[in-house]
Amino acid sequence: MPDKIAYAAGERIPRHIAIIMDGNGRWARKRGLPRTAGHAAGSEVFRKIAYACRDLGVEHLTVYAFSTENWKRPSDEVATIMKLLNKYLHESIETMARDHIRLRVMGDLNGLSPELRALVHETDEISATYEGFQANVCINYGGRDEILRAARRYAADYAADPSVALDEARFSAYLDSAGIPDPDLLIRPGGEQRISNFLLWQCAYAEFYFTDVLWPDFTVDELKKAIAVFQQRDRRYGKVKTT
Ligand code: FPP
């Protein structure tokens, strides 16, 4: 019963939390608002949760903002999400160094507008100048697509130098998440219990936390509840319990 588990500050804080920000559309419908209002509310919650993760000592927060499949949504909804991402990157350029938040965009950047790509380039340059908490925003991202893109890049390198053997560590370096530790905790609000093509390679040993709370209603207390559940989990990585 998650409600009865207390969050322990500073103890076993996940290094990396991944979130599938689900439930924006239903949140809006419940209020008689267009789905796009749900995405606007969801992007504010993302900002709040990113600050909270930074303050709790989490090193990486990765969120699923737009999947390779989301292009099939109505064009006004796609346009709204792109506008929100654009706004977020613009604002970040002004505030990220002050707030000590590094930013990485993961996904197939070739499918993004030139304007969005230029903003990603700028936030990458700023992020390279300091250390600390990093928010990873997945845009035009799909787990299978990421693995395929990585495999193609590896194949090209192999063609140039076949002496380089492939192992898990080397393959990881071809993924969008290169250099980022695997998620310890995957949170999915919105009531569904599936991974939806998110971080398929990286979540091999992630602990999963599902909640019916819709993403725009997700609070810092909900985040702490998820971390509290994580703190109780026994992570064995295929081994037997030692204690
Ligand atoms: C899933 O909810 C949510 C999305 C596909 C979009 C998420 C995008 C944002 C929160 C805005 C931009 C983000 C940032 C980082 C500024 P859904 O629409 O599938 O909800 P439903 O299942 O209730 O219909």
Coordinates of N, CA and C and ligand atoms in Angstrom, one line a residue:
M1 N 0.8 -1.2 0.0 CA 0.0 0.0 0.0 C 0.9 1.2 0.0
P2 N 1.1 1.8 -1.2 CA 2.0 3.0 -1.3 C 1.7 4.1 -0.3
D3 N 0.4 4.4 0.0 CA 0.1 5.5 0.9 C 0.7 5.4 2.3
K4 N 1.0 4.1 2.7 CA 1.5 3.9 4.1 C 3.0 3.9 4.1
I5 N 3.7 4.0 3.0 CA 5.2 3.9 3.0 C 5.7 5.3 3.1
A6 N 6.6 5.5 4.1 CA 7.1 6.9 4.2 C 8.4 7.1 3.3
Y7 N 8.5 8.3 2.7 CA 9.6 8.6 1.9 C 10.8 8.9 2.8
A8 N 12.0 8.4 2.6 CA 13.1 8.7 3.4 C 14.1 9.6 2.6
A9 N 14.2 10.8 3.1 CA 15.0 11.8 2.4 C 16.5 11.3 2.4
G10 N 17.1 11.5 1.3 CA 18.5 11.2 1.2 C 18.9 9.7 1.1
E11 N 18.0 8.8 1.3 CA 18.3 7.4 1.4 C 17.8 6.7 0.1
R12 N 18.7 6.0 -0.6 CA 18.4 5.2 -1.8 C 17.5 6.1 -2.7
I13 N 18.0 7.3 -3.0 CA 17.3 8.1 -4.0 C 17.7 7.6 -5.4
P14 N 16.7 7.3 -6.2 CA 17.1 6.8 -7.6 C 18.0 7.8 -8.3
R15 N 19.0 7.3 -8.9 CA 19.9 8.3 -9.7 C 19.2 8.8 -10.9
H16 N 18.3 7.9 -11.5 CA 17.6 8.3 -12.7 C 16.2 7.9 -12.6
I17 N 15.3 8.8 -12.8 CA 13.8 8.6 -12.9 C 13.3 8.9 -14.3
A18 N 12.6 7.9 -14.8 CA 12.0 8.1 -16.2 C 10.5 8.2 -16.0
I19 N 9.8 9.1 -16.7 CA 8.4 9.2 -16.6 C 7.7 9.3 -17.9
I20 N 6.6 8.4 -18.0 CA 5.7 8.5 -19.2 C 4.6 9.4 -18.8
M21 N 4.5 10.6 -19.3 CA 3.6 11.7 -18.8 C 2.2 11.4 -19.4
D22 N 1.5 10.5 -18.9 CA 0.2 10.1 -19.5 C -1.0 10.6 -18.8
G23 N -2.1 10.9 -19.6 CA -3.3 11.3 -18.9 C -3.7 12.7 -19.2
N24 N -2.9 13.4 -20.0 CA -3.2 14.9 -20.3 C -4.6 15.0 -20.9
G25 N -4.9 14.2 -21.9 CA -6.2 14.3 -22.7 C -7.4 14.0 -21.8
R26 N -7.3 13.0 -20.9 CA -8.4 12.7 -20.0 C -8.6 13.8 -19.0
W27 N -7.5 14.3 -18.5 CA -7.6 15.4 -17.5 C -8.3 16.6 -18.1
A28 N -8.1 16.9 -19.4 CA -8.7 18.0 -20.1 C -10.2 17.7 -20.3
R29 N -10.5 16.5 -20.7 CA -11.9 16.1 -21.0 C -12.7 16.2 -19.8
K30 N -12.2 15.8 -18.7 CA -12.9 15.8 -17.4 C -13.3 17.3 -17.0
R31 N -12.6 18.2 -17.6 CA -12.9 19.7 -17.3 C -13.6 20.4 -18.4
G32 N -14.0 19.6 -19.4 CA -14.6 20.2 -20.6 C -13.7 21.1 -21.4
L33 N -12.4 20.8 -21.4 CA -11.4 21.6 -22.1 C -10.9 20.8 -23.3
P34 N -10.3 21.5 -24.3 CA -9.6 20.7 -25.4 C -8.4 20.0 -24.9
R35 N -8.1 18.9 -25.5 CA -6.9 18.0 -25.1 C -5.6 18.9 -25.0
T36 N -5.5 19.9 -25.9 CA -4.3 20.7 -25.9 C -4.1 21.4 -24.5
A37 N -5.3 21.7 -23.8 CA -5.1 22.3 -22.5 C -4.5 21.4 -21.5
G38 N -4.8 20.1 -21.7 CA -4.1 19.0 -20.9 C -2.6 19.0 -21.1
H39 N -2.2 19.2 -22.3 CA -0.7 19.2 -22.6 C -0.1 20.4 -22.0
A40 N -0.8 21.6 -22.1 CA -0.2 22.8 -21.5 C -0.1 22.6 -19.9
A41 N -1.1 22.0 -19.3 CA -1.0 21.8 -17.9 C 0.1 20.8 -17.6
G42 N 0.2 19.8 -18.4 CA 1.2 18.7 -18.3 C 2.6 19.3 -18.4
S43 N 2.8 20.3 -19.2 CA 4.2 20.8 -19.3 C 4.6 21.6 -18.1
E44 N 3.6 22.3 -17.5 CA 3.9 23.0 -16.2 C 4.2 22.0 -15.1
V45 N 3.5 20.9 -15.1 CA 3.8 19.8 -14.1 C 5.3 19.3 -14.3
F46 N 5.6 19.1 -15.6 CA 7.0 18.7 -15.9 C 8.0 19.6 -15.3
R47 N 7.8 20.9 -15.4 CA 8.8 21.9 -14.9 C 8.9 21.7 -13.4
K48 N 7.7 21.6 -12.7 CA 7.7 21.5 -11.2 C 8.4 20.2 -10.8
I49 N 8.2 19.1 -11.5 CA 8.8 17.8 -11.1 C 10.3 17.8 -11.4
A50 N 10.7 18.5 -12.4 CA 12.1 18.6 -12.7 C 12.9 19.3 -11.6
Y51 N 12.3 20.4 -11.1 CA 12.9 21.1 -10.0 C 13.0 20.2 -8.7
A52 N 11.9 19.5 -8.5 CA 11.8 18.6 -7.3 C 12.8 17.5 -7.4
C53 N 13.0 16.9 -8.6 CA 14.0 15.9 -8.7 C 15.4 16.4 -8.4
R54 N 15.7 17.6 -9.0 CA 17.0 18.2 -8.8 C 17.2 18.4 -7.2
D55 N 16.1 18.9 -6.6 CA 16.3 19.2 -5.1 C 16.3 18.0 -4.3
L56 N 15.8 16.9 -4.7 CA 15.8 15.6 -3.9 C 17.1 14.8 -4.1
G57 N 17.9 15.3 -5.1 CA 19.2 14.6 -5.3 C 19.2 13.5 -6.4
V58 N 18.1 13.6 -7.2 CA 18.1 12.7 -8.4 C 19.0 13.3 -9.5
E59 N 19.8 12.5 -10.2 CA 20.7 13.0 -11.2 C 20.1 13.2 -12.6
H60 N 19.2 12.3 -12.9 CA 18.6 12.4 -14.3 C 17.1 12.2 -14.2
L61 N 16.4 13.0 -14.9 CA 14.9 12.8 -15.1 C 14.7 12.8 -16.6
T62 N 14.1 11.7 -17.1 CA 13.8 11.5 -18.5 C 12.3 11.4 -18.7
V63 N 11.8 12.3 -19.6 CA 10.4 12.3 -19.8 C 10.0 12.0 -21.3
Y64 N 8.9 11.3 -21.5 CA 8.4 11.0 -22.8 C 7.5 12.1 -23.2
A65 N 8.0 13.0 -24.0 CA 7.1 14.2 -24.4 C 6.4 14.0 -25.7
F66 N 7.1 13.3 -26.7 CA 6.4 13.1 -28.0 C 7.1 11.9 -28.7
S67 N 6.2 10.9 -28.9 CA 6.8 9.6 -29.5 C 6.8 9.6 -31.0
T68 N 7.5 8.6 -31.6 CA 7.5 8.5 -33.0 C 6.1 8.2 -33.6
E69 N 5.2 7.7 -32.7 CA 3.8 7.4 -33.1 C 2.9 8.6 -32.9
N70 N 3.3 9.5 -32.1 CA 2.4 10.7 -31.8 C 2.1 11.6 -33.0
W71 N 2.9 11.4 -34.1 CA 2.6 12.2 -35.3 C 1.2 11.9 -35.9
K72 N 0.7 10.7 -35.5 CA -0.6 10.3 -36.0 C -1.8 11.0 -35.3
R73 N -1.5 11.8 -34.3 CA -2.6 12.6 -33.6 C -3.1 13.7 -34.5
P74 N -4.2 14.3 -34.2 CA -4.7 15.4 -35.0 C -3.7 16.5 -35.1
S75 N -3.6 17.2 -36.2 CA -2.5 18.1 -36.5 C -2.5 19.3 -35.5
D76 N -3.7 19.7 -35.0 CA -3.6 20.8 -34.0 C -3.0 20.4 -32.7
E77 N -3.2 19.1 -32.3 CA -2.6 18.6 -31.1 C -1.1 18.5 -31.3
V78 N -0.7 18.0 -32.4 CA 0.8 17.9 -32.7 C 1.4 19.3 -32.6
A79 N 0.7 20.2 -33.3 CA 1.3 21.6 -33.3 C 1.4 22.2 -31.9
T80 N 0.4 21.9 -31.1 CA 0.4 22.4 -29.7 C 1.6 21.9 -28.9
I81 N 1.8 20.6 -29.0 CA 2.9 19.9 -28.3 C 4.2 20.5 -28.8
M82 N 4.4 20.7 -30.1 CA 5.6 21.2 -30.6 C 5.8 22.7 -30.1
K83 N 4.7 23.4 -30.0 CA 4.8 24.8 -29.6 C 5.3 24.8 -28.1
L84 N 4.7 23.9 -27.3 CA 5.1 23.8 -25.9 C 6.5 23.5 -25.7
L85 N 7.0 22.5 -26.6 CA 8.4 22.1 -26.5 C 9.3 23.3 -26.9
N86 N 8.9 24.0 -27.9 CA 9.6 25.1 -28.4 C 9.8 26.2 -27.3
K87 N 8.6 26.4 -26.6 CA 8.6 27.4 -25.5 C 9.5 27.0 -24.4
Y88 N 9.4 25.7 -24.1 CA 10.2 25.2 -23.0 C 11.7 25.4 -23.3
L89 N 12.1 25.0 -24.5 CA 13.6 25.1 -24.9 C 14.0 26.6 -24.9
H90 N 13.1 27.5 -25.4 CA 13.4 28.9 -25.4 C 13.6 29.4 -24.0
E91 N 12.7 29.1 -23.1 CA 12.8 29.5 -21.7 C 14.1 28.9 -21.0
S92 N 14.4 27.7 -21.4 CA 15.5 27.0 -20.7 C 16.8 27.7 -21.1
I93 N 16.9 28.2 -22.3 CA 18.1 28.9 -22.7 C 18.4 30.0 -21.8
E94 N 17.3 30.7 -21.4 CA 17.5 31.8 -20.4 C 17.8 31.4 -19.0
T95 N 17.2 30.3 -18.6 CA 17.2 30.0 -17.1 C 18.0 28.8 -16.7
M96 N 18.4 27.9 -17.6 CA 19.0 26.6 -17.2 C 20.3 26.7 -16.4
A97 N 21.1 27.7 -16.8 CA 22.4 27.8 -16.1 C 22.1 28.3 -14.7
R98 N 21.2 29.3 -14.6 CA 20.8 29.9 -13.3 C 20.3 28.8 -12.4
D99 N 19.4 28.0 -13.0 CA 18.7 26.9 -12.2 C 19.5 25.7 -12.0
H100 N 20.6 25.6 -12.7 CA 21.5 24.5 -12.7 C 20.8 23.2 -13.1
I101 N 20.2 23.3 -14.3 CA 19.6 22.2 -15.0 C 20.2 22.0 -16.3
R102 N 20.8 20.8 -16.5 CA 21.3 20.5 -17.9 C 20.2 19.9 -18.7
L103 N 20.2 20.0 -20.0 CA 19.1 19.5 -20.8 C 19.7 18.7 -21.9
R104 N 19.0 17.5 -22.2 CA 19.4 16.8 -23.4 C 18.1 16.4 -24.1
V105 N 18.0 16.5 -25.4 CA 16.8 16.1 -26.1 C 17.2 14.7 -26.7
M106 N 16.4 13.7 -26.5 CA 16.6 12.4 -27.0 C 15.6 12.1 -28.1
G107 N 15.9 11.4 -29.1 CA 15.0 11.0 -30.2 C 15.6 11.3 -31.5
D108 N 14.8 11.1 -32.6 CA 15.4 11.3 -34.0 C 15.2 12.8 -34.3
L109 N 16.3 13.6 -34.1 CA 16.2 15.0 -34.3 C 15.9 15.4 -35.8
N110 N 16.2 14.5 -36.7 CA 16.0 14.7 -38.1 C 14.6 15.0 -38.4
G111 N 13.7 14.5 -37.6 CA 12.2 14.7 -37.9 C 11.7 15.9 -37.3
L112 N 12.5 16.7 -36.6 CA 12.1 18.0 -36.0 C 12.3 19.2 -36.9
S113 N 11.5 20.3 -36.6 CA 11.7 21.5 -37.4 C 13.1 22.0 -37.2
P114 N 13.6 22.8 -38.3 CA 14.9 23.4 -38.1 C 15.0 24.3 -36.9
E115 N 13.9 24.9 -36.6 CA 13.9 25.8 -35.4 C 14.2 25.1 -34.1
L116 N 13.4 24.0 -34.0 CA 13.6 23.1 -32.8 C 15.0 22.5 -32.7
R117 N 15.5 22.1 -33.9 CA 16.9 21.5 -33.9 C 17.9 22.6 -33.5
A118 N 17.7 23.8 -33.9 CA 18.6 24.9 -33.5 C 18.6 25.1 -32.0
L119 N 17.4 25.1 -31.4 CA 17.2 25.3 -30.0 C 17.9 24.1 -29.2
V120 N 17.8 22.9 -29.7 CA 18.4 21.8 -29.1 C 19.9 22.0 -29.1
H121 N 20.5 22.4 -30.2 CA 21.9 22.7 -30.4 C 22.3 23.7 -29.3
E122 N 21.5 24.7 -29.1 CA 21.9 25.8 -28.2 C 21.9 25.2 -26.7
T123 N 20.8 24.5 -26.4 CA 20.8 23.9 -25.0 C 21.9 22.9 -24.8
D124 N 22.3 22.2 -25.8 CA 23.4 21.2 -25.7 C 24.7 22.0 -25.4
E125 N 24.9 23.1 -26.0 CA 26.1 23.9 -25.8 C 26.1 24.5 -24.4
I126 N 25.0 24.9 -23.9 CA 24.9 25.5 -22.5 C 25.2 24.3 -21.5
S127 N 24.5 23.2 -21.8 CA 24.6 22.0 -20.8 C 26.1 21.6 -20.7
A128 N 26.9 21.7 -21.8 CA 28.3 21.2 -21.7 C 29.1 22.1 -20.8
T129 N 28.6 23.2 -20.3 CA 29.5 24.1 -19.6 C 29.4 23.9 -18.0
Y130 N 28.5 23.0 -17.6 CA 28.5 22.8 -16.1 C 28.0 21.3 -15.9
E131 N 28.1 20.9 -14.6 CA 27.8 19.6 -14.2 C 26.5 19.6 -13.4
G132 N 25.9 18.5 -13.1 CA 24.8 18.5 -12.2 C 23.5 17.9 -12.8
F133 N 22.4 18.1 -12.2 CA 21.1 17.5 -12.6 C 20.9 17.7 -14.1
Q134 N 20.4 16.6 -14.7 CA 20.0 16.7 -16.2 C 18.6 16.3 -16.4
A135 N 17.9 17.1 -17.2 CA 16.6 16.7 -17.7 C 16.7 16.2 -19.1
N136 N 16.2 15.0 -19.4 CA 16.3 14.5 -20.7 C 14.8 14.4 -21.3
V137 N 14.6 15.1 -22.4 CA 13.3 15.2 -22.9 C 13.2 14.5 -24.2
C138 N 12.4 13.4 -24.3 CA 12.3 12.6 -25.5 C 11.3 13.2 -26.5
I139 N 11.8 13.5 -27.6 CA 10.9 14.1 -28.7 C 11.2 13.3 -30.0
N140 N 10.1 13.0 -30.7 CA 10.2 12.1 -31.8 C 11.0 10.9 -31.4
Y141 N 10.7 10.3 -30.3 CA 11.4 9.2 -29.7 C 10.6 7.9 -29.7
G142 N 11.3 6.8 -30.1 CA 10.7 5.5 -29.9 C 11.8 4.6 -29.5
G143 N 11.6 3.7 -28.6 CA 12.7 2.8 -28.2 C 13.2 1.9 -29.3
R144 N 12.3 1.4 -30.1 CA 12.8 0.5 -31.2 C 13.5 1.4 -32.2
D145 N 13.0 2.5 -32.5 CA 13.6 3.4 -33.5 C 15.0 3.8 -33.0
E146 N 15.2 4.1 -31.7 CA 16.5 4.4 -31.1 C 17.5 3.3 -31.3
I147 N 17.0 2.0 -31.1 CA 17.9 0.9 -31.2 C 18.3 0.7 -32.7
L148 N 17.3 0.9 -33.6 CA 17.6 0.7 -35.0 C 18.7 1.8 -35.4
R149 N 18.4 3.0 -35.0 CA 19.4 4.1 -35.4 C 20.8 3.8 -34.8
A150 N 20.8 3.3 -33.6 CA 22.1 2.9 -33.0 C 22.8 1.8 -33.8
A151 N 22.0 0.8 -34.2 CA 22.5 -0.4 -34.9 C 23.1 0.1 -36.3
R152 N 22.4 1.0 -36.9 CA 22.9 1.5 -38.2 C 24.2 2.3 -38.0
R153 N 24.3 3.1 -37.0 CA 25.5 3.8 -36.8 C 26.7 2.8 -36.4
Y154 N 26.4 1.8 -35.6 CA 27.4 0.8 -35.3 C 27.9 0.1 -36.6
A155 N 26.9 -0.3 -37.4 CA 27.2 -1.0 -38.7 C 28.1 -0.1 -39.5
A156 N 27.9 1.2 -39.6 CA 28.8 2.0 -40.4 C 30.2 2.1 -39.8
D157 N 30.3 2.1 -38.5 CA 31.6 2.2 -37.9 C 32.3 0.8 -38.1
Y158 N 31.5 -0.3 -38.0 CA 32.1 -1.6 -38.1 C 32.6 -1.8 -39.6
A159 N 31.9 -1.2 -40.5 CA 32.4 -1.3 -41.9 C 33.8 -0.7 -42.1
A160 N 34.0 0.4 -41.3 CA 35.2 1.1 -41.4 C 36.3 0.4 -40.6
D161 N 35.9 -0.3 -39.5 CA 36.9 -0.9 -38.6 C 36.3 -2.2 -38.0
P162 N 36.4 -3.3 -38.7 CA 35.7 -4.6 -38.2 C 36.4 -5.2 -36.9
S163 N 37.5 -4.6 -36.5 CA 38.2 -5.2 -35.3 C 37.4 -4.9 -34.0
V164 N 36.5 -3.9 -34.0 CA 35.9 -3.5 -32.8 C 34.7 -4.4 -32.4
A165 N 34.9 -5.2 -31.3 CA 33.9 -6.1 -30.9 C 32.7 -5.4 -30.2
L166 N 31.5 -5.9 -30.4 CA 30.3 -5.3 -29.9 C 29.9 -5.9 -28.5
D167 N 29.8 -5.1 -27.5 CA 29.3 -5.6 -26.2 C 28.2 -4.6 -25.7
E168 N 27.6 -4.9 -24.6 CA 26.5 -4.0 -24.1 C 27.0 -2.6 -23.9
A169 N 28.2 -2.4 -23.3 CA 28.6 -1.1 -23.0 C 28.9 -0.3 -24.3
R170 N 29.5 -1.0 -25.3 CA 29.8 -0.3 -26.6 C 28.5 0.0 -27.3
F171 N 27.5 -0.9 -27.3 CA 26.2 -0.6 -28.0 C 25.5 0.6 -27.3
S172 N 25.5 0.6 -26.0 CA 24.9 1.7 -25.2 C 25.4 3.1 -25.7
A173 N 26.7 3.1 -26.0 CA 27.3 4.4 -26.4 C 26.7 4.9 -27.8
Y174 N 26.0 4.0 -28.5 CA 25.4 4.4 -29.8 C 24.0 4.9 -29.6
L175 N 23.4 4.7 -28.4 CA 22.0 5.1 -28.1 C 22.0 6.6 -27.8
D176 N 20.7 7.2 -27.9 CA 20.5 8.6 -27.6 C 20.9 8.9 -26.1
S177 N 20.9 7.8 -25.3 CA 21.1 8.0 -23.9 C 22.6 7.8 -23.5
A178 N 23.5 7.8 -24.5 CA 24.9 7.6 -24.3 C 25.4 8.4 -23.1
G179 N 26.1 7.7 -22.2 CA 26.7 8.4 -21.0 C 25.7 8.6 -19.9
I180 N 24.4 8.3 -20.1 CA 23.4 8.5 -19.0 C 23.2 7.1 -18.3
P181 N 23.2 7.1 -17.0 CA 23.0 5.8 -16.3 C 21.5 5.3 -16.6
D182 N 21.3 4.0 -16.6 CA 20.0 3.5 -16.9 C 19.0 3.9 -15.8
P183 N 17.7 4.1 -16.2 CA 16.7 4.5 -15.2 C 16.6 3.5 -14.1
D184 N 16.6 4.0 -12.8 CA 16.3 3.1 -11.7 C 14.8 2.9 -11.5
L185 N 14.1 3.9 -11.8 CA 12.6 4.0 -11.5 C 11.9 4.5 -12.7
L186 N 10.9 3.8 -13.2 CA 10.1 4.3 -14.3 C 8.7 4.5 -13.7
I187 N 8.2 5.7 -13.8 CA 6.9 6.1 -13.3 C 5.9 6.3 -14.4
R188 N 4.7 5.6 -14.4 CA 3.7 5.9 -15.4 C 2.4 6.3 -14.7
P189 N 2.1 7.6 -14.7 CA 0.8 8.0 -14.2 C -0.3 7.7 -15.3
G190 N -1.6 7.9 -15.1 CA -2.6 7.8 -16.1 C -3.3 6.5 -16.2
G191 N -2.9 5.5 -15.3 CA -3.7 4.3 -15.2 C -3.3 3.1 -16.1
E192 N -2.5 3.4 -17.1 CA -2.1 2.3 -18.0 C -0.9 1.6 -17.4
Q193 N -0.7 0.3 -17.7 CA 0.5 -0.4 -17.2 C 1.2 -1.0 -18.3
R194 N 1.8 -0.2 -19.1 CA 2.7 -0.7 -20.2 C 3.8 0.3 -20.5
I195 N 4.8 -0.2 -21.3 CA 6.0 0.6 -21.5 C 5.9 1.5 -22.7
S196 N 5.0 1.2 -23.7 CA 4.8 2.0 -24.8 C 6.0 2.5 -25.6
N197 N 6.9 1.5 -25.8 CA 8.1 1.8 -26.7 C 9.0 2.9 -26.1
F198 N 9.1 3.0 -24.7 CA 9.9 4.0 -24.1 C 11.1 3.3 -23.5
L199 N 12.3 3.8 -23.8 CA 13.6 3.4 -23.2 C 13.7 1.8 -23.0
L200 N 13.4 1.1 -24.1 CA 13.3 -0.3 -24.1 C 14.6 -1.0 -23.6
W201 N 15.7 -0.5 -24.2 CA 17.0 -1.0 -23.8 C 17.4 -0.6 -22.4
Q202 N 17.1 0.6 -22.0 CA 17.6 1.2 -20.8 C 16.8 0.7 -19.6
C203 N 15.6 0.3 -19.7 CA 14.8 -0.1 -18.6 C 14.9 -1.6 -18.2
A204 N 15.9 -2.2 -18.7 CA 16.1 -3.7 -18.5 C 16.0 -4.0 -17.0
Y205 N 16.5 -3.1 -16.1 CA 16.4 -3.4 -14.7 C 15.7 -2.3 -13.9
A206 N 14.9 -1.5 -14.6 CA 14.2 -0.4 -13.8 C 13.1 -1.0 -13.0
E207 N 12.8 -0.4 -11.9 CA 11.6 -0.7 -11.1 C 10.5 0.1 -11.6
F208 N 9.3 -0.5 -11.8 CA 8.2 0.2 -12.4 C 7.2 0.6 -11.3
Y209 N 6.6 1.8 -11.4 CA 5.6 2.4 -10.5 C 4.5 2.9 -11.3
F210 N 3.3 2.4 -11.2 CA 2.1 2.8 -11.9 C 1.1 3.5 -10.9
T211 N 0.5 4.6 -11.4 CA -0.5 5.2 -10.6 C -1.7 5.7 -11.5
D212 N -2.9 5.7 -10.9 CA -4.0 6.2 -11.7 C -4.1 7.7 -11.8
V213 N -3.3 8.4 -11.0 CA -3.3 9.9 -11.0 C -2.9 10.3 -12.5
L214 N -3.7 11.3 -13.0 CA -3.4 11.8 -14.3 C -2.2 12.7 -14.3
W215 N -1.4 12.8 -15.3 CA -0.1 13.5 -15.3 C -0.3 15.0 -14.8
P216 N -1.3 15.7 -15.3 CA -1.5 17.1 -14.9 C -1.8 17.2 -13.4
D217 N -2.3 16.1 -12.8 CA -2.5 16.2 -11.3 C -1.4 15.6 -10.5
F218 N -0.3 15.2 -11.2 CA 0.9 14.6 -10.5 C 1.6 15.7 -9.7
T219 N 1.9 15.4 -8.4 CA 2.5 16.4 -7.5 C 3.8 16.0 -7.0
V220 N 4.5 16.8 -6.3 CA 5.8 16.5 -5.7 C 5.5 15.4 -4.6
D221 N 4.4 15.4 -3.9 CA 4.0 14.3 -3.0 C 3.9 13.0 -3.7
E222 N 3.3 13.0 -4.9 CA 3.2 11.8 -5.7 C 4.6 11.3 -6.0
L223 N 5.4 12.2 -6.4 CA 6.8 11.8 -6.7 C 7.5 11.1 -5.5
K224 N 7.3 11.7 -4.4 CA 7.9 11.2 -3.1 C 7.3 9.8 -2.8
K225 N 6.0 9.7 -3.1 CA 5.3 8.4 -2.9 C 6.0 7.3 -3.8
A226 N 6.2 7.6 -5.0 CA 6.9 6.7 -5.9 C 8.3 6.4 -5.5
I227 N 9.0 7.4 -5.0 CA 10.4 7.1 -4.5 C 10.3 6.2 -3.3
A228 N 9.3 6.5 -2.4 CA 9.2 5.7 -1.2 C 9.0 4.2 -1.5
V229 N 8.2 3.9 -2.5 CA 7.9 2.6 -3.0 C 9.2 2.0 -3.5
F230 N 10.0 2.8 -4.3 CA 11.3 2.3 -4.8 C 12.2 2.0 -3.7
Q231 N 12.2 2.8 -2.6 CA 13.1 2.6 -1.5 C 12.9 1.2 -0.8
Q232 N 11.6 0.7 -1.0 CA 11.3 -0.6 -0.4 C 11.6 -1.8 -1.3
R233 N 11.9 -1.5 -2.5 CA 12.1 -2.6 -3.5 C 13.4 -3.3 -3.2
D234 N 13.4 -4.6 -3.5 CA 14.7 -5.4 -3.4 C 15.2 -5.6 -4.8
R235 N 16.2 -4.9 -5.2 CA 16.7 -5.0 -6.6 C 17.8 -6.1 -6.6
R236 N 17.5 -7.2 -7.3 CA 18.4 -8.3 -7.3 C 19.2 -8.5 -8.6
Y237 N 18.8 -7.9 -9.7 CA 19.5 -8.0 -11.0 C 19.7 -9.4 -11.4
G238 N 18.8 -10.3 -11.1 CA 18.9 -11.7 -11.5 C 19.6 -12.5 -10.5
K239 N 20.2 -11.9 -9.4 CA 20.9 -12.7 -8.4 C 20.0 -13.1 -7.3
V240 N 20.4 -13.8 -6.3 CA 19.6 -14.2 -5.2 C 19.8 -13.1 -4.1
K241 N 18.9 -13.0 -3.1 CA 19.0 -12.1 -2.1 C 20.2 -12.4 -1.2
T242 N 21.0 -11.4 -0.8 CA 22.2 -11.7 0.0 C 22.0 -11.4 1.5
T243 N 20.9 -10.7 1.9 CA 20.8 -10.4 3.3 C 19.7 -11.3 4.0
Ligands
FPP1 C1 0.3 11.6 -23.1 O1 -1.0 11.9 -22.7 C2 1.0 12.9 -23.3 C3 1.6 13.2 -24.5 C4 1.6 12.4 -25.7 C5 2.3 14.5 -24.6 C6 3.1 15.0 -23.5 C7 3.6 16.4 -23.7 C8 3.6 17.3 -22.8 C9 3.3 17.1 -21.3 C10 3.9 18.8 -23.2 C11 5.3 19.1 -23.6 C12 6.4 18.7 -22.6 C13 7.4 19.4 -22.2 C14 8.5 18.6 -21.6 C15 7.5 20.9 -22.1 P1 -2.3 11.6 -23.6 O2 -2.5 12.8 -24.5 O3 -2.1 10.3 -24.3 O4 -3.4 11.5 -22.5 P2 -4.7 10.6 -22.6 O5 -4.2 9.2 -22.5 O6 -5.5 11.0 -21.4 O7 -5.4 10.9 -23.9

